[in-house]
Amino acid sequence: MASYAVVMENLKERSEFMNESMQKSQTITDNMISILGSFDHRLSALETAMRPTQIRTHSIRKAHENIDKTLKVAESILGQFDLARQTEAKILRGPHEDLESYLEAVNQLRSIVKFFSSTKGLKSSIGMINHISSLLAKSVLKLEEEFRQLLNLYSKPVEPDRLFDCLPQSLRPSTGSDSKGDGAGAKEHQRSLETVVYHPPDLIPPRILPLLHDLAQQMILAGHQQQLYTIYNEIRSLVMEQSLKKLGVERLGKEDVQKMQWEVLEAKIGNWIHYMRISVRLLFAAEKKVSDQIFEGQDSLRDQCFAEVAGNSVAVLLSFGEAIARSKRSPEKLFVLLDMYEIMRELQSEMDNIFGSHYCSEMREAAKLLTNRLAETAQETFVDFEEAVEKDATKTAVLDGTVHPLTSYVINYVKFLFDYQSTLKQLFGDADDGNSKDQLGVITTRILQALQSNLDGKSKQYKDPALTQLFLMNNIHYIVRSVRRSEAKDVLGDDWVQIHRRVVQQHANQYKRISWSKILQTLSVQGASPGGNSSFTGEVVSSNISRSMVKDRFKTFNMLFEEIHQRQSQWTVPDSELRESLRLAVAEVLLPAYRSFAKRFGPMIEGGKNPQKYIRYTPEDLERMLAEFFEGKTWKGP
C-alpha cells in the first residue's frame, strides 16, 4: 500500500507539470498570433500604397514590348520591300544569263506575295501584291519561252548509228544481223550465247533535265499546265517521228503491201522486226525516262505527255504489222508471220511496262490485238498451205522421174517450221501442257500426207508405168531421208520413218517388176511358150529349143535391153545410195539369168554365121551399161 501511494504521488506531480507547460505554450502562441496579425496589417497597407506604381511600371513595360514588335514588323516589311526591288531586278534581266538564279527569284516573288497577303491592315500591301503578281505573270511567260527554247535546243532526232550502238552485239548491223533479218534459228543461237543487254540513249543531256523539271514546276504553279503540255508534245512528238523516219520506218497500209513484190515485202518485214525492237527497247524506253524526270511529282501530266508523244509513232509501227496480218495469205508469208508474232510476244512485257498508264491503254490494246491477229493469220496460213500442197496443179514436168520441186519446197518448209518450235509452242498452246508438240506433229503429218497425195496424182502423168514407180520412189525416199536428218523425226517418230521406208521399197520392187519382167521372159524357155509364166529368177528350163528360137530370143533381148538402157539412162535417181542399190537389185536378177542363158544356148549361135549379130553383149557389157542407168544422161546412141 505504501508503494502504491508513492506511485500515485509521482503521477500527480507530473500531471501538474504538464498542465503548467501547456499554459505557457498557449500564452506564447497567443503572442505570436498578435505579432503576425500586426505584420499582415502593415503589408496590406504597403501593397495599397505601391499599387499605382506597379500599374505605371507594367504599362511602361507593355509599351516597350509593343514598340519592339512594331519595329520588328516594320523592319520585316522594309526587308520585303527591299527584297522585292532586288528580285524585280533579276526578273527584268530575264532567265538567259542565269536560269537557276532566275528560278530562285520567281520563288522569292511567290514568298513576297504570300507575306503581304498575310499582313493585314497595311495600306501598301494591296499595291505591292498587285505589283508582284504582275511581275510574276511576266516571269512565267519568260519561263514558258525559256522552257520551249531549252527543250527545243536539246531535242534532236537520234541517228540510226547511235541507236545501233545501244543494241547487244549480236543485233548490230555490223555483225551481220542487219536490218534485213536472218534465220530465226541463227538469231536464237546468237542470243543464247550472249547476255542480251540494251542501253537506251540519253535523248536529252542529264544536266539539262533538272532545269527543265524546275521550269515545268514553275509553269504548273502558275497555272500554265496546258501551255506546258502543248509545248512539250509539239517538240517531243516531232523529234520521235523524225528519229523513226531516219531509222527507216514508213507508214504503209494494206494497199501498199498488196502492191509490193514478195522480195521487197520480205525485206521490209525484216526491217520492221528490227525497228520494233529498237523502238520499244531504246526509243520509247528513253522517251519514258525523259518524261518521268521532267514531270517528276506530276503523275497525271507525265503519263498524258508520254502517251501523246509516243502515240502516233506507235500507230505507224503497228499499222504495218496490221497490214501484213490482213493482207492476202500465202504460204511464203508463214515464216515472216511467225517472225512478227515472235517479236510481238518478245516485247509484250516491256510494252506493258512502258505503256502501263491508263492514258496508253489504246496502245497496249492495239499491240495485243496485232499479236492475236498475227497468230490467227499464221494458223490460217497453215491450213492454206496444207490445202495448197494437196491441190497443187503446177504443170512443172519432171521428165526424168527425179525429186519434184514441190517435194523439195514442202520439205524445206517443214524444216523451217522446226526452227520456230518455241514460237509454235506459244502459238498452239502452253509450253508446259505438252499439246504444242503434239499439235506440231499433227500439222507436219497432215502436210506430208497432202504432199504424198499430190505426188500420187502427178505420178499418173507418166505414160511409162515404170517411170511412175521411180518417181514415187525418189520423192518418198527424199521425204524420209529429210525427216530422218531433221528435228521432224522426234515429232513424227520412228514408226512413221519405218512405214515410209517400206513404201520406198515397195515402189522400187514395182519398178523392177514392170521394167524387167518382160526382158527376163526372153531368157526363159517357160516365158517363150504360149501361156507360160514369167520367171523373175531368170531360171532356164531344159527343153528342146531350135536355133531359130534362140536367135529370136537373143534379138528380142538385145532390142528390149537397148530400149530400156536408152530410156532409163536418161532417168534420174538423185540419191547415190538409192541409185546404187537399185542398180544392184536389177543386176542381181538380170546378169545371172543372162549368163545362164548365154552359157546354155550361146554355143548354138556361135558356130553359125554372124554370131555377134545375136550375141551382142557379154555379161560384163551389161554390167557396165547398167552402171549408166539413172544418171540423167542425154542419149547418144548405142
XYZ file of C-alpha atoms in Angstrom:
638
model
C 0.000 0.000 0.000
C 2.879 2.321 0.831
C 4.417 1.816 -2.605
C 1.060 2.444 -4.353
C 0.819 5.836 -2.551
C 4.283 6.760 -3.759
C 3.411 5.987 -7.388
C 0.235 7.989 -7.260
C 2.124 10.949 -5.784
C 4.615 10.857 -8.642
C 1.856 10.774 -11.276
C 0.168 13.736 -9.651
C 3.368 15.795 -9.720
C 3.939 15.017 -13.407
C 0.390 15.925 -14.302
C 0.692 19.313 -12.674
C 3.992 19.947 -14.546
C 2.466 19.157 -17.902
C -0.516 21.425 -17.190
C 1.827 24.362 -16.431
C 3.811 23.722 -19.639
C 0.687 23.745 -21.816
C -0.463 27.042 -20.269
C 2.935 28.612 -21.126
C 2.757 27.302 -24.722
C -0.736 28.751 -25.197
C 0.487 32.134 -23.926
C 3.395 32.105 -26.448
C 1.021 31.104 -29.302
C -1.369 33.950 -28.499
C 1.532 36.401 -28.525
C 2.754 35.127 -31.984
C -0.720 35.449 -33.458
C -0.910 39.015 -32.244
C 2.501 39.818 -33.810
C 1.649 38.132 -37.208
C -1.674 39.963 -37.332
C 0.221 43.202 -36.958
C 2.583 42.212 -39.879
C -0.317 41.357 -42.163
C -1.935 44.712 -41.471
C 1.309 46.535 -42.323
C 1.894 44.528 -45.559
C -1.633 45.217 -46.746
C -1.094 48.901 -46.182
C 2.227 48.751 -48.082
C 0.649 46.960 -51.047
C -2.112 49.511 -51.197
C 0.479 52.257 -51.235
C 2.588 50.624 -54.083
C -0.279 49.629 -56.410
C -0.239 52.850 -58.543
C 3.487 52.484 -59.015
C 3.104 48.846 -60.214
C 0.392 49.824 -62.671
C 2.596 52.534 -64.197
C 5.585 50.133 -64.423
C 3.510 47.435 -66.192
C 2.168 49.964 -68.709
C 5.682 51.171 -69.465
C 6.906 47.568 -69.983
C 3.967 46.768 -72.303
C 4.629 49.895 -74.301
C 8.262 48.917 -74.755
C 7.222 45.444 -75.923
C 4.752 46.883 -78.457
C 7.377 49.282 -79.726
C 9.811 46.368 -80.205
C 7.188 44.334 -82.075
C 6.266 47.286 -84.254
C 9.891 47.932 -85.077
C 10.411 44.270 -85.967
C 7.309 44.240 -88.218
C 8.420 47.464 -89.841
C 11.894 46.043 -90.319
C 10.399 42.880 -91.847
C 8.139 44.888 -94.168
C 11.010 47.099 -95.227
C 13.092 43.946 -95.805
C 10.359 42.545 -98.041
C 10.221 45.822 -99.992
C 13.997 45.720 -100.372
C 13.881 42.039 -101.389
C 11.125 42.847 -103.878
C 13.329 45.524 -105.525
C 16.296 43.127 -105.760
C 14.129 40.297 -107.090
C 12.459 42.581 -109.624
C 15.880 43.475 -110.997
C 16.684 39.781 -111.501
C 13.327 39.153 -113.140
C 13.771 42.064 -115.536
C 17.186 40.752 -116.592
C 15.496 37.517 -117.759
C 16.434 33.856 -117.361
C 19.042 33.570 -120.106
C 22.061 34.733 -118.097
C 21.468 32.611 -115.015
C 18.441 30.331 -115.111
C 18.943 28.894 -111.641
C 19.140 32.381 -110.101
C 16.052 33.393 -112.087
C 14.103 30.427 -110.753
C 15.136 31.397 -107.216
C 13.884 34.899 -107.888
C 10.493 33.587 -109.020
C 10.204 31.590 -105.811
C 11.098 34.727 -103.844
C 8.315 36.629 -105.614
C 5.855 33.966 -104.569
C 7.034 34.208 -100.937
C 6.697 38.042 -101.049
C 3.115 37.756 -102.286
C 2.418 35.279 -99.516
C 3.951 37.659 -96.931
C 1.877 40.695 -97.915
C -1.253 38.584 -98.299
C -0.894 37.565 -94.648
C -0.112 41.124 -93.446
C -3.447 42.749 -92.596
C -4.139 46.409 -92.111
C -1.192 47.647 -94.202
C -2.437 50.010 -96.871
C 0.541 49.372 -99.153
C 0.005 45.546 -99.123
C -2.630 45.576 -101.860
C -0.476 47.679 -104.158
C 2.587 45.541 -103.510
C 0.625 42.314 -104.091
C -0.701 43.636 -107.400
C 2.767 44.743 -108.496
C 4.427 41.447 -107.570
C 1.605 39.411 -109.148
C 2.039 41.334 -112.387
C 5.766 40.704 -112.214
C 5.123 37.008 -111.601
C 2.853 36.803 -114.646
C 5.593 38.305 -116.820
C 8.207 35.982 -115.320
C 6.101 32.901 -116.077
C 5.800 33.945 -119.733
C 9.567 34.234 -119.835
C 9.859 30.825 -118.154
C 7.484 29.375 -120.726
C 9.612 30.716 -123.545
C 12.764 29.525 -121.806
C 11.263 26.024 -121.445
C 10.383 25.999 -125.136
C 13.836 27.148 -126.235
C 15.730 24.851 -123.895
C 13.642 21.789 -124.805
C 13.864 22.586 -128.497
C 17.619 23.182 -128.343
C 18.350 19.801 -126.774
C 15.673 17.749 -128.574
C 17.352 16.277 -131.644
C 16.450 13.173 -133.701
C 18.580 10.160 -132.806
C 20.822 8.965 -135.636
C 20.468 5.254 -136.567
C 24.152 4.519 -135.888
C 23.773 5.793 -132.350
C 20.792 3.508 -131.839
C 22.677 0.524 -133.287
C 25.478 1.150 -130.790
C 22.926 0.750 -127.988
C 21.966 -2.746 -129.191
C 23.505 -6.016 -127.996
C 26.473 -7.033 -130.143
C 24.619 -9.837 -131.937
C 21.874 -7.496 -133.172
C 24.077 -4.758 -134.568
C 24.185 -4.461 -138.381
C 27.982 -4.575 -138.370
C 27.921 -8.173 -137.091
C 25.828 -9.493 -139.962
C 22.479 -9.381 -138.156
C 21.451 -6.413 -140.249
C 18.056 -4.884 -140.517
C 17.080 -7.323 -143.217
C 16.886 -10.005 -140.556
C 18.212 -13.534 -140.696
C 17.102 -17.040 -139.851
C 15.203 -17.360 -136.607
C 17.319 -20.299 -135.563
C 20.524 -18.375 -136.157
C 19.218 -15.416 -134.177
C 18.189 -17.615 -131.269
C 21.606 -19.271 -131.308
C 23.417 -15.938 -131.274
C 21.286 -14.544 -128.470
C 21.648 -17.684 -126.394
C 25.432 -17.226 -126.416
C 25.263 -13.642 -125.195
C 23.808 -11.754 -122.271
C 21.374 -9.526 -124.097
C 21.711 -6.007 -122.697
C 20.115 -2.877 -124.157
C 21.390 0.604 -123.269
C 18.732 3.243 -124.059
C 20.370 6.509 -125.184
C 20.131 9.826 -123.360
C 17.667 11.763 -125.504
C 18.350 14.954 -123.510
C 21.645 15.618 -121.633
C 21.275 14.614 -117.954
C 22.464 18.069 -116.780
C 19.571 19.761 -118.642
C 16.763 17.588 -117.298
C 16.739 19.130 -113.754
C 16.446 22.615 -115.280
C 13.539 21.521 -117.453
C 11.950 19.931 -114.402
C 12.231 23.181 -112.392
C 10.833 25.227 -115.280
C 7.926 22.813 -115.622
C 7.209 23.034 -111.893
C 7.086 26.851 -112.034
C 4.711 26.776 -115.007
C 2.457 24.333 -113.173
C 2.468 26.541 -110.028
C 1.465 29.480 -112.219
C -1.430 27.530 -113.704
C 0.216 27.151 -117.138
C -0.131 23.364 -117.236
C -1.952 23.349 -120.584
C 0.740 25.505 -122.219
C 3.393 23.190 -120.798
C 1.540 20.151 -122.203
C 1.268 21.739 -125.652
C 4.905 22.836 -125.880
C 6.262 19.504 -124.702
C 4.131 17.434 -127.057
C 4.801 19.585 -130.111
C 8.550 19.326 -129.726
C 8.984 15.756 -128.467
C 6.411 14.177 -130.824
C 8.133 15.664 -133.865
C 11.557 14.506 -132.673
C 10.270 10.978 -132.052
C 8.757 10.779 -135.540
C 11.967 12.145 -137.104
C 14.057 9.546 -135.250
C 11.887 6.732 -136.624
C 11.958 8.222 -140.113
C 15.760 8.353 -140.049
C 15.749 4.732 -138.943
C 13.638 3.820 -141.986
C 10.130 3.468 -140.560
C 7.396 4.152 -143.133
C 3.642 4.437 -142.839
C 2.387 1.598 -145.049
C -1.159 0.330 -145.337
C -2.792 -2.794 -146.710
C -2.970 -1.393 -150.244
C 0.747 -0.527 -150.227
C 1.613 -4.024 -149.022
C -0.531 -5.736 -151.662
C 1.302 -3.933 -154.485
C 4.802 -4.978 -153.399
C 6.839 -7.771 -154.912
C 7.464 -10.542 -152.410
C 11.230 -9.937 -152.227
C 10.671 -6.261 -151.412
C 7.956 -7.040 -148.871
C 10.052 -9.719 -147.192
C 12.910 -7.237 -146.732
C 10.544 -4.633 -145.287
C 9.148 -7.171 -142.820
C 12.691 -7.998 -141.685
C 13.322 -4.280 -141.216
C 10.065 -3.846 -139.303
C 11.038 -6.551 -136.811
C 14.325 -4.725 -136.238
C 12.530 -1.383 -135.913
C 10.080 -2.746 -133.340
C 12.904 -3.982 -131.145
C 14.801 -0.676 -131.411
C 11.700 1.474 -130.906
C 10.392 -0.294 -127.811
C 13.628 -1.139 -126.045
C 15.559 2.003 -126.928
C 13.479 4.940 -128.188
C 10.248 4.521 -126.220
C 12.121 3.429 -123.087
C 14.376 6.503 -123.330
C 11.406 8.814 -124.007
C 9.618 7.436 -120.944
C 12.702 8.249 -118.875
C 12.678 11.859 -120.146
C 9.019 12.442 -119.273
C 9.470 10.741 -115.888
C 12.279 13.154 -114.946
C 10.807 16.373 -116.340
C 7.363 15.765 -114.791
C 8.504 14.088 -111.578
C 5.785 14.514 -108.958
C 3.133 15.265 -111.596
C 1.991 11.733 -112.404
C -1.079 12.566 -114.448
C 0.649 15.177 -116.611
C 3.674 12.893 -117.030
C 1.562 9.998 -118.317
C -0.532 12.216 -120.597
C 2.535 13.777 -122.196
C 4.275 10.449 -122.797
C 1.131 8.950 -124.310
C 0.768 11.939 -126.635
C 4.430 11.865 -127.725
C 4.538 8.122 -128.412
C 1.003 7.638 -129.733
C 1.499 8.480 -133.412
C 4.821 6.642 -133.666
C 3.342 3.501 -132.109
C 0.414 3.699 -134.535
C 2.758 3.946 -137.535
C 4.716 0.890 -136.410
C 1.669 -1.236 -135.642
C -0.139 -0.218 -138.841
C 2.451 -2.072 -140.948
C 2.006 -5.204 -138.848
C -1.769 -4.923 -139.236
C -1.372 -4.502 -142.998
C 0.661 -7.718 -143.215
C -1.726 -9.640 -140.959
C -4.724 -8.515 -143.040
C -3.122 -8.920 -146.465
C -3.783 -11.865 -148.740
C -2.430 -15.050 -147.205
C 0.207 -17.105 -148.990
C 2.489 -19.977 -147.902
C 5.691 -17.945 -148.133
C 4.279 -15.449 -145.621
C 4.004 -18.025 -142.847
C 7.559 -17.656 -141.595
C 7.555 -13.867 -141.632
C 4.229 -14.004 -139.795
C 5.896 -16.223 -137.192
C 8.837 -13.792 -137.006
C 6.425 -10.912 -136.459
C 4.428 -12.866 -133.891
C 7.684 -13.760 -132.153
C 8.854 -10.159 -131.808
C 5.455 -9.017 -130.529
C 5.496 -11.745 -127.877
C 9.105 -10.920 -127.024
C 8.289 -7.238 -126.462
C 4.923 -7.714 -124.750
C 6.067 -7.391 -121.123
C 8.190 -4.332 -121.902
C 5.335 -2.665 -123.768
C 3.014 -3.380 -120.830
C 5.550 -1.713 -118.555
C 6.435 1.294 -120.734
C 2.823 1.917 -121.748
C 1.428 0.989 -118.352
C -0.688 4.071 -117.619
C -4.377 4.243 -118.490
C -3.567 7.038 -120.980
C -1.647 4.421 -123.014
C -4.377 1.781 -122.841
C -5.211 2.109 -126.552
C -1.586 1.429 -127.486
C -1.437 -1.631 -125.238
C -4.667 -2.964 -126.669
C -3.530 -2.290 -130.238
C -0.308 -4.243 -129.629
C -2.193 -7.193 -128.120
C -4.710 -7.108 -130.956
C -1.888 -7.247 -133.504
C -0.259 -10.179 -131.673
C -3.552 -12.107 -131.709
C -4.210 -11.248 -135.346
C -0.748 -12.433 -136.378
C -1.370 -15.699 -134.511
C -4.729 -16.202 -136.228
C -3.302 -15.416 -139.659
C -0.392 -17.807 -139.090
C -2.760 -20.606 -138.047
C -4.967 -19.965 -141.074
C -1.867 -19.987 -143.299
C -1.018 -23.473 -142.018
C -4.412 -24.674 -143.235
C -3.999 -22.807 -146.530
C -0.602 -24.379 -147.078
C -1.887 -27.876 -146.466
C -4.680 -27.342 -148.988
C -2.319 -25.701 -151.473
C 0.065 -28.663 -151.307
C -2.703 -31.193 -151.809
C -4.274 -29.284 -154.696
C -1.076 -28.047 -156.347
C -1.655 -28.341 -160.077
C 1.597 -26.912 -161.405
C 2.484 -28.325 -164.792
C 6.168 -28.467 -163.971
C 7.176 -31.714 -165.665
C 9.874 -33.882 -164.142
C 10.710 -35.919 -167.252
C 13.494 -37.930 -165.623
C 11.466 -39.003 -162.572
C 13.642 -37.124 -160.097
C 12.519 -35.263 -156.951
C 9.766 -32.810 -157.843
C 10.306 -29.112 -156.957
C 7.110 -29.264 -154.888
C 8.629 -32.007 -152.749
C 11.824 -30.086 -152.005
C 9.794 -26.918 -151.379
C 7.468 -28.622 -148.898
C 10.314 -30.411 -147.115
C 12.259 -27.170 -146.726
C 9.058 -25.594 -145.453
C 8.660 -28.294 -142.826
C 12.322 -27.996 -141.813
C 11.874 -24.278 -141.243
C 8.906 -24.987 -139.009
C 11.228 -26.654 -136.543
C 13.355 -23.513 -136.326
C 10.282 -21.942 -134.740
C 9.499 -24.563 -132.126
C 9.459 -22.115 -129.201
C 7.267 -19.725 -131.175
C 4.917 -22.514 -132.212
C 4.594 -23.581 -128.579
C 3.248 -20.116 -127.828
C 1.100 -20.188 -130.943
C -0.517 -23.570 -130.300
C -0.708 -23.591 -126.533
C 1.170 -23.503 -123.297
C 4.699 -24.846 -123.479
C 4.120 -26.886 -120.325
C 0.981 -28.764 -121.274
C 2.588 -30.914 -123.991
C -0.093 -30.067 -126.536
C 2.142 -27.811 -128.619
C 4.485 -30.644 -129.605
C 1.534 -32.887 -130.496
C -0.013 -30.071 -132.495
C 3.202 -29.550 -134.438
C 3.311 -33.293 -135.153
C -0.274 -33.234 -136.377
C 0.420 -30.295 -138.670
C 3.604 -31.860 -140.046
C 1.889 -35.212 -140.653
C -1.007 -33.577 -142.455
C 1.293 -31.506 -144.662
C 3.325 -34.593 -145.632
C 0.145 -36.563 -146.284
C -1.075 -33.759 -148.535
C 2.264 -33.858 -150.364
C 2.114 -37.614 -150.913
C -1.444 -37.315 -152.167
C -0.356 -34.691 -154.679
C 2.646 -36.771 -155.761
C 0.356 -39.729 -156.426
C -1.628 -37.529 -158.772
C 1.467 -36.181 -160.511
C 2.875 -39.686 -160.977
C -0.094 -40.598 -163.156
C 1.062 -38.082 -165.771
C 3.798 -40.511 -166.877
C 2.950 -42.816 -169.771
C 5.615 -45.295 -168.673
C 4.379 -47.099 -165.520
C 7.981 -47.911 -164.568
C 8.791 -44.209 -164.503
C 5.715 -43.661 -162.325
C 7.151 -46.035 -159.732
C 10.639 -44.497 -159.995
C 9.182 -41.016 -159.493
C 7.281 -42.069 -156.369
C 10.301 -43.975 -155.068
C 12.567 -40.917 -155.499
C 10.190 -38.458 -153.897
C 9.161 -40.543 -150.892
C 12.776 -41.518 -150.297
C 13.688 -37.823 -150.310
C 10.937 -37.139 -147.752
C 12.042 -39.992 -145.479
C 15.720 -39.065 -145.681
C 14.948 -35.413 -144.915
C 12.778 -36.317 -141.932
C 15.439 -38.644 -140.532
C 18.033 -35.854 -140.708
C 15.860 -33.188 -139.081
C 14.051 -32.492 -135.840
C 10.872 -33.677 -137.535
C 11.909 -37.231 -136.667
C 11.430 -36.504 -132.953
C 7.882 -35.377 -133.626
C 6.822 -37.915 -136.284
C 8.541 -40.856 -134.580
C 10.416 -43.967 -135.712
C 7.237 -45.761 -136.729
C 6.481 -43.130 -139.328
C 10.003 -43.428 -140.720
C 9.875 -47.238 -140.914
C 6.464 -47.293 -142.588
C 7.595 -44.898 -145.300
C 10.880 -46.715 -145.839
C 8.810 -49.785 -146.663
C 6.762 -47.666 -149.070
C 10.016 -46.683 -150.850
C 10.966 -50.349 -151.125
C 7.534 -51.232 -152.499
C 7.883 -48.684 -155.289
C 11.377 -49.991 -156.063
C 10.027 -53.545 -156.346
C 7.203 -52.364 -158.575
C 9.707 -50.600 -160.802
C 11.774 -53.812 -161.161
C 8.742 -55.882 -161.938
C 7.391 -53.505 -164.580
C 10.748 -52.716 -166.225
C 12.429 -56.120 -166.228
C 9.816 -58.895 -166.166
C 9.362 -58.851 -169.959
C 13.084 -58.974 -170.763
C 13.591 -61.743 -168.221
C 10.945 -63.782 -170.026
C 13.173 -63.823 -173.121
C 15.804 -65.628 -171.072
C 13.355 -68.329 -170.006
C 12.044 -71.230 -172.080
C 8.915 -71.073 -169.942
C 8.475 -67.480 -170.782
C 8.569 -68.228 -174.508
C 5.865 -70.809 -174.577
C 2.286 -69.709 -175.133
C 0.594 -69.080 -171.797
C 3.888 -69.562 -169.950
C 4.523 -67.920 -166.596
C 7.175 -65.232 -166.365
C 10.167 -66.081 -164.245
C 11.754 -63.366 -162.055
C 14.586 -65.718 -161.208
C 15.819 -65.997 -164.771
C 15.989 -69.777 -164.472
C 16.395 -71.527 -167.866
C 14.124 -74.549 -168.125
C 15.562 -77.541 -170.036
C 13.564 -78.203 -173.151
C 14.044 -78.844 -176.804
C 14.611 -75.435 -178.455
C 15.538 -74.638 -182.040
C 18.405 -72.433 -183.214
C 15.959 -70.008 -184.804
C 14.169 -69.662 -181.489
C 17.479 -68.964 -179.736
C 18.363 -66.345 -182.349
C 14.961 -64.755 -181.855
C 15.451 -64.719 -178.107
C 18.829 -63.009 -178.350
C 17.466 -60.464 -180.858
C 14.485 -59.728 -178.627
C 16.723 -59.411 -175.571
C 19.070 -57.019 -177.388
C 16.196 -54.870 -178.589
C 14.495 -54.700 -175.199
C 17.687 -54.044 -173.247
C 18.846 -51.324 -175.629
C 15.439 -49.699 -175.422
C 15.448 -49.818 -171.607
C 19.037 -48.591 -171.485
C 18.265 -45.729 -173.821
C 15.310 -44.592 -171.739
C 16.445 -45.304 -168.229
C 19.949 -43.893 -168.542
C 18.078 -40.613 -169.022
C 16.064 -41.159 -165.871
C 17.447 -39.879 -162.573
C 17.827 -41.295 -159.086
C 19.498 -38.341 -157.331
C 20.413 -40.158 -154.114
C 23.661 -42.061 -154.761
C 22.954 -44.811 -152.228
C 19.484 -45.444 -153.589
C 20.804 -45.370 -157.159
C 23.476 -47.973 -156.467
C 21.024 -50.111 -154.518
C 18.550 -50.110 -157.407
C 21.219 -50.935 -159.993
C 22.463 -53.784 -157.818
C 18.948 -55.156 -157.408
C 18.499 -55.202 -161.197
C 21.934 -56.712 -161.783
C 21.304 -59.478 -159.247
C 18.297 -60.602 -161.289
C 19.387 -59.861 -164.857
C 23.047 -60.919 -165.004
C 22.689 -64.460 -163.585
C 19.782 -65.130 -165.975
C 21.740 -63.801 -168.957
C 24.875 -65.757 -168.055
C 22.868 -68.931 -167.676
C 21.010 -68.463 -170.969
C 24.151 -67.485 -172.913
C 26.137 -70.376 -171.459
C 23.432 -72.913 -172.313
C 22.308 -71.667 -175.739
C 25.174 -69.460 -176.900
C 27.097 -72.323 -178.482
C 24.132 -72.926 -180.816
C 24.723 -69.449 -182.304
C 28.490 -69.149 -182.080
C 29.045 -71.918 -184.645
C 26.774 -70.195 -187.166
C 27.027 -67.141 -189.439
C 27.469 -63.666 -187.833
C 27.108 -64.762 -184.173
C 27.849 -61.189 -182.962
C 24.617 -60.129 -184.615
C 22.752 -62.101 -181.974
C 25.125 -62.367 -179.038
C 25.826 -58.657 -178.926
C 26.701 -58.242 -175.211
C 28.796 -60.081 -172.714
C 27.683 -60.111 -169.036
C 30.450 -57.590 -168.388
C 29.000 -55.298 -171.096
C 25.618 -55.479 -169.454
C 27.107 -54.713 -166.058
C 28.920 -51.690 -167.480
C 25.761 -50.453 -169.157
C 23.704 -50.945 -166.002
C 26.120 -48.540 -164.305
C 24.875 -45.857 -166.696
C 21.261 -46.195 -165.583
C 19.555 -43.337 -163.670
C 22.276 -40.778 -164.420
C 20.009 -38.417 -166.322
C 22.278 -38.524 -169.372
C 21.256 -37.444 -172.848
C 21.044 -40.453 -175.144
C 23.819 -40.570 -177.786
C 23.085 -43.910 -179.425
C 24.278 -47.463 -178.776
